[in-house]
Each structure stands twice: as structure tokens, then as C-alpha cells.
PDB file of C-alpha atoms in Angstrom:
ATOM      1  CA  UNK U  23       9.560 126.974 260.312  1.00 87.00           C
ATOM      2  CA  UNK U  24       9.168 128.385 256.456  1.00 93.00           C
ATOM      3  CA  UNK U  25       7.591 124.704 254.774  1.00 96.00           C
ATOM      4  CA  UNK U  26       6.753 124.522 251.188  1.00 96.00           C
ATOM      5  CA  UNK U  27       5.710 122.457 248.131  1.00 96.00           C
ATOM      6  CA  UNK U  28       6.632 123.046 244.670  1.00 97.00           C
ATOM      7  CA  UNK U  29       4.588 122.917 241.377  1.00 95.00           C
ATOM      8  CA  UNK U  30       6.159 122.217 238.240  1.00 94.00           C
ATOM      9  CA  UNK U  31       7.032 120.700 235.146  1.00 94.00           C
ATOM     10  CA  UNK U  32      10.556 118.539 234.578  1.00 92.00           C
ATOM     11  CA  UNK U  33      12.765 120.772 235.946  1.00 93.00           C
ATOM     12  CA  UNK U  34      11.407 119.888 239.610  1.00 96.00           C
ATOM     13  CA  UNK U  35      10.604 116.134 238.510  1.00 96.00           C
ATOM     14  CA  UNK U  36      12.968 113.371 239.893  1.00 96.00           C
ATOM     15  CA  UNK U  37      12.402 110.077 240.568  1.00 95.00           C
ATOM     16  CA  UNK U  38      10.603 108.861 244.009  1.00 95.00           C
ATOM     17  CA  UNK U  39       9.590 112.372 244.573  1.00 96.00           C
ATOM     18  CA  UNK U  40       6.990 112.568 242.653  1.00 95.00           C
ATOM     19  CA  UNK U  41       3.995 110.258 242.520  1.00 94.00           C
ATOM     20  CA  UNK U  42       4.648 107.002 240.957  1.00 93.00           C
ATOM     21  CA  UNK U  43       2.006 107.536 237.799  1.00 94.00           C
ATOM     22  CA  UNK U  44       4.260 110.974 237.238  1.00 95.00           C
ATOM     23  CA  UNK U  45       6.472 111.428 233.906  1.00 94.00           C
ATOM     24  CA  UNK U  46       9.704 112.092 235.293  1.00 94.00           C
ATOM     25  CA  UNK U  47      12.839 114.070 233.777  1.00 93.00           C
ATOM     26  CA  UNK U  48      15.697 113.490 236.077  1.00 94.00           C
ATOM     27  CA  UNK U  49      17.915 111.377 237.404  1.00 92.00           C
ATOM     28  CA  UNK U  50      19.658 111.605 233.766  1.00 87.00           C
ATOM     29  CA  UNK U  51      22.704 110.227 233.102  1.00 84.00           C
ATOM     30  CA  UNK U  52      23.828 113.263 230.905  1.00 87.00           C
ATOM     31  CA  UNK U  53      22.495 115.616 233.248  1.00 86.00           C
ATOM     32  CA  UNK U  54      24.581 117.323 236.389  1.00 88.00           C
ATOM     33  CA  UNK U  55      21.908 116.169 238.489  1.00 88.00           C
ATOM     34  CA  UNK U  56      22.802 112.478 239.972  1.00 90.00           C
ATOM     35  CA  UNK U  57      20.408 112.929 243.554  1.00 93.00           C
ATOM     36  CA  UNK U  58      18.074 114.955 245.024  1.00 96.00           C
ATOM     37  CA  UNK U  59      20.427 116.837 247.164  1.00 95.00           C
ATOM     38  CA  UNK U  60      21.334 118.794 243.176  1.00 95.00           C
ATOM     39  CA  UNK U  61      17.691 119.413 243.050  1.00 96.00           C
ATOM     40  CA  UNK U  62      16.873 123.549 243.489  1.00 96.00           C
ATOM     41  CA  UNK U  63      14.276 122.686 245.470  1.00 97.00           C
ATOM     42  CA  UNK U  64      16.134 120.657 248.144  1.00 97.00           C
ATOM     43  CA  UNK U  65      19.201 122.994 247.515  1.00 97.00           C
ATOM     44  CA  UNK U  66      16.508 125.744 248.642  1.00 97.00           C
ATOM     45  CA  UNK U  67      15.447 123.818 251.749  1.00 97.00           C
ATOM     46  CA  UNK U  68      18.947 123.368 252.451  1.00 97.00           C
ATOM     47  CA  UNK U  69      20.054 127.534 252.251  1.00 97.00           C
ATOM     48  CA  UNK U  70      17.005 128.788 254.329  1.00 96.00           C
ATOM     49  CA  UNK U  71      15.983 125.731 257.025  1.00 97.00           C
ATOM     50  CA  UNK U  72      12.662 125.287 254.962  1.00 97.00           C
ATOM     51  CA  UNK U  73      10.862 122.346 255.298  1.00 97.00           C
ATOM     52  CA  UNK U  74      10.405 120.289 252.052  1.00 97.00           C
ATOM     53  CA  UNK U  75       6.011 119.073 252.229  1.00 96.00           C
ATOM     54  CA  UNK U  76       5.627 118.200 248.436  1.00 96.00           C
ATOM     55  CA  UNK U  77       6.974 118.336 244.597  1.00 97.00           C
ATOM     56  CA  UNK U  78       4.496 118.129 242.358  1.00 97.00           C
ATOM     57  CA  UNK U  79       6.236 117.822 239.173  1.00 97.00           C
ATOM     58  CA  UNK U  80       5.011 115.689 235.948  1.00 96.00           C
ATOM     59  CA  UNK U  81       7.247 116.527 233.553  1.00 94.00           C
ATOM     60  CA  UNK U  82       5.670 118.183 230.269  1.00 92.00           C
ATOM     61  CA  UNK U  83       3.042 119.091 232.146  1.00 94.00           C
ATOM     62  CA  UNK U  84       1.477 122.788 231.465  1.00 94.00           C
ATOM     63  CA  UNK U  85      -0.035 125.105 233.516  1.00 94.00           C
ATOM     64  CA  UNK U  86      -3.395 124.791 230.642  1.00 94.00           C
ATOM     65  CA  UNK U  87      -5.056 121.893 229.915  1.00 93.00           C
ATOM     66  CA  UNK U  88      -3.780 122.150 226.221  1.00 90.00           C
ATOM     67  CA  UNK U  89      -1.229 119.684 224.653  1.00 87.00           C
ATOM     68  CA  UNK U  90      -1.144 115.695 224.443  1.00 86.00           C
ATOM     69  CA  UNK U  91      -1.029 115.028 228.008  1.00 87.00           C
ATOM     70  CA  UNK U  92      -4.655 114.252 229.383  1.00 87.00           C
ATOM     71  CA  UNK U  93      -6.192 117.412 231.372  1.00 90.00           C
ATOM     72  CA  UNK U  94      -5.187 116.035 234.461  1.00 91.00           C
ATOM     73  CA  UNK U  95      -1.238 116.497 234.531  1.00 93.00           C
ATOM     74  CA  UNK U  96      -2.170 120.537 234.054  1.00 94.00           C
ATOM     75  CA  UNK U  97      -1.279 122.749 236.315  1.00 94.00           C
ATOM     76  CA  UNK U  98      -4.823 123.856 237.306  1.00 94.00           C
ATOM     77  CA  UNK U  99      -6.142 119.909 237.940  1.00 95.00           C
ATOM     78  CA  UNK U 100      -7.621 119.575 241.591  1.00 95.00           C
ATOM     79  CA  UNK U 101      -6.064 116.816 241.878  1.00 94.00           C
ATOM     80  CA  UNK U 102      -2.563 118.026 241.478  1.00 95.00           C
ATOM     81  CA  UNK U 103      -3.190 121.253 243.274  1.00 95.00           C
ATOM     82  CA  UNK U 104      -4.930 119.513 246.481  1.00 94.00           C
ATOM     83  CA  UNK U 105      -1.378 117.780 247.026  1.00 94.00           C
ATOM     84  CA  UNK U 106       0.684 121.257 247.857  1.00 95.00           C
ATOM     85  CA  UNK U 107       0.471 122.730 251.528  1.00 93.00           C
ATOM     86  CA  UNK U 108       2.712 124.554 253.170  1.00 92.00           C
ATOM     87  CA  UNK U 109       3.307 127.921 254.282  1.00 92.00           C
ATOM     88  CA  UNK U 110       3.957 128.466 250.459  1.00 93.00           C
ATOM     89  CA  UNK U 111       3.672 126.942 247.105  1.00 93.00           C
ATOM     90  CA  UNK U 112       6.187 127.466 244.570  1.00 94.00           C
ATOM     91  CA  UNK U 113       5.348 127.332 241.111  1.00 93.00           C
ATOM     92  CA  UNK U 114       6.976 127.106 237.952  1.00 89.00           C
ATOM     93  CA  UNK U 115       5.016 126.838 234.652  1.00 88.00           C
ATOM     94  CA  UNK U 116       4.115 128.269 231.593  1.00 89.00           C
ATOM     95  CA  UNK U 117       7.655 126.652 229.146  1.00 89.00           C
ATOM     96  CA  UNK U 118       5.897 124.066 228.188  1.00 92.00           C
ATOM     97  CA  UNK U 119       2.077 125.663 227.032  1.00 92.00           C
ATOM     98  CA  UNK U 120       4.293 127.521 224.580  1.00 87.00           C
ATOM     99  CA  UNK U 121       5.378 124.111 223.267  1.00 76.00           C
ATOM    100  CA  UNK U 122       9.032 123.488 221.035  1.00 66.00           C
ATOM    101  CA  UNK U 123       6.549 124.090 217.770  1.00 68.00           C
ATOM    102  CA  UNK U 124       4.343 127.044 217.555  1.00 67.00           C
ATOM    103  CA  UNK U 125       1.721 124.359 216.200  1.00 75.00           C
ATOM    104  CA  UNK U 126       1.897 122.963 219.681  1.00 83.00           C
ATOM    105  CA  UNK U 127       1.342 126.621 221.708  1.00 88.00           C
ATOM    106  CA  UNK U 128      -1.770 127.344 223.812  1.00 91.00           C
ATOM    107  CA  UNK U 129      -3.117 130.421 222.554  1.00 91.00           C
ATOM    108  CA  UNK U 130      -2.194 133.337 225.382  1.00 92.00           C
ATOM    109  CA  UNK U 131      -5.381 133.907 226.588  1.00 95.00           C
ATOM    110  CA  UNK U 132      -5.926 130.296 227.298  1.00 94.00           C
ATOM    111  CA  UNK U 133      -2.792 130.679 229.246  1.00 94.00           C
ATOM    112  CA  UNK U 134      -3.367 133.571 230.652  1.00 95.00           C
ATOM    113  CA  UNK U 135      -7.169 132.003 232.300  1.00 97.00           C
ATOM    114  CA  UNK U 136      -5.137 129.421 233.238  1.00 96.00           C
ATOM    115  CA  UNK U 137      -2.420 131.066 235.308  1.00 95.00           C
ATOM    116  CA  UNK U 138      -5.535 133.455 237.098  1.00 96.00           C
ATOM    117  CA  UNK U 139      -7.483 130.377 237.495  1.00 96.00           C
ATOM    118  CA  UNK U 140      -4.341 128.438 239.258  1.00 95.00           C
ATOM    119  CA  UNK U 141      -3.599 131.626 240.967  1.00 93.00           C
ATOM    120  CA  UNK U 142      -6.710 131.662 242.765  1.00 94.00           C
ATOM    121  CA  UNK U 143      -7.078 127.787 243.398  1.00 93.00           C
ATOM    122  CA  UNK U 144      -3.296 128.520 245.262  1.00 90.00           C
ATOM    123  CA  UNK U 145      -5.112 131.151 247.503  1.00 87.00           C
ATOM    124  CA  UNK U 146      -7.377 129.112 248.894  1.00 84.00           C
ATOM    125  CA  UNK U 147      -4.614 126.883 250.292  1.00 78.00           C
ATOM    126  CA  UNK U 148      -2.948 129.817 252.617  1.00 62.00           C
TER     127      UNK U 148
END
């Protein structure tokens, strides 16, 4: 059986999912998604018989340790990454390093040692 966890920002974040400590974006009472069942993920889980072993989500979190949030919530933080397992990790990042404000952005090759520094600490776990 295909198992995998997920690494993300808000789009993946919903409430009792996540550690408790976690900023969270849904449930939302404006939003389409009432349960976990609308989630992708578990909507993915659902379509090919995988097996569900983690959602790492904080919401606003970025793949850099650039921003307001502490370094922690980023993407690359051992402590977030040695929560996935699985026979894959899904990640989706990089939305919120660019910020709403270009004020806010992480530079691109911050990002971009970021992404290659994630990408190898994700290797490691196969």
C-alpha cells in the first residue's frame, strides 16, 4: 500500500490534523471546506487506496526561514520534516516566501537554497 504525508502551508492545514501548536486555515465558515473528507489530501487517499501517515501544515508557513513566523514553522525545520514518513512526501510550498507585499518576499536565491536544502533533507527519509 502507496502511504504518504504531506508538507504544506494553509491549504493542507485543518483543524485536529495538524499539531495542536500549528496555525491553522480551515475549517472556515466561508470556505467549501466543512471536514476533512473536502481536504485534497484525504480526497487523494480516497481516489488511489493511499494511506494517509501525516499533514504537516502550519499555515503561513514558508519553505525559507524568512518572514514573521519564528524559523521553526519553515519548511526546512528538523523538526517539521522528522514528522513525514511514508512511501512519499508531498510537498507544497514556496506561495507564501513570495509574501502578498514584495517588501515581505524572500529574495530567490534564499528560496531557491531552501527548496535544495528541503529537497535533500526529504531524501534521506526514502
Amino acid at each position: 500500500m502507496i502511504s504518504f504525508s504531506v508538507m504544506d502551508a494553509s491549504i493542507s492545514s485543518f483543524a485536529g490534523t495538524v499539531p495542536k501548536e500549528y496555525e491553522i486555515c480551515y475549517p472556515q465558515d466561508e470556505a467549501a471546506v466543512k471536514s476533512t473528507d473536502d481536504m485534497w489530501w484525504a480526497l487523494l487517499a480516497k481516489k488511489t487506496g493511499s494511506k494517509i501517515i501525516c499533514i504537516d501544515a502550519y499555515s503561513g508557513s514558508r519553505i525559507s526561514e524568512t518572514g514573521t513566523l519564528p524559523a521553526w514553522p519553515a519548511c526546512i525545520s528538523d523538526r517539521r520534516i522528522a514528522r513525514l514518513k511514508g512511501t512519499a512526501v508531498i510537498v507544497f510550498g514556496g506561495t507564501n516566501d513570495f509574501g502578498q507585499r514584495d517588501s515581505d518576499a524572500a529574495p530567490l536565491s534564499v528560496f531557491q537554497d531552501a527548496y535544495a536544502t528541503l529537497i535533500k533533507k526529504c531524501a534521506v527519509l526514502a
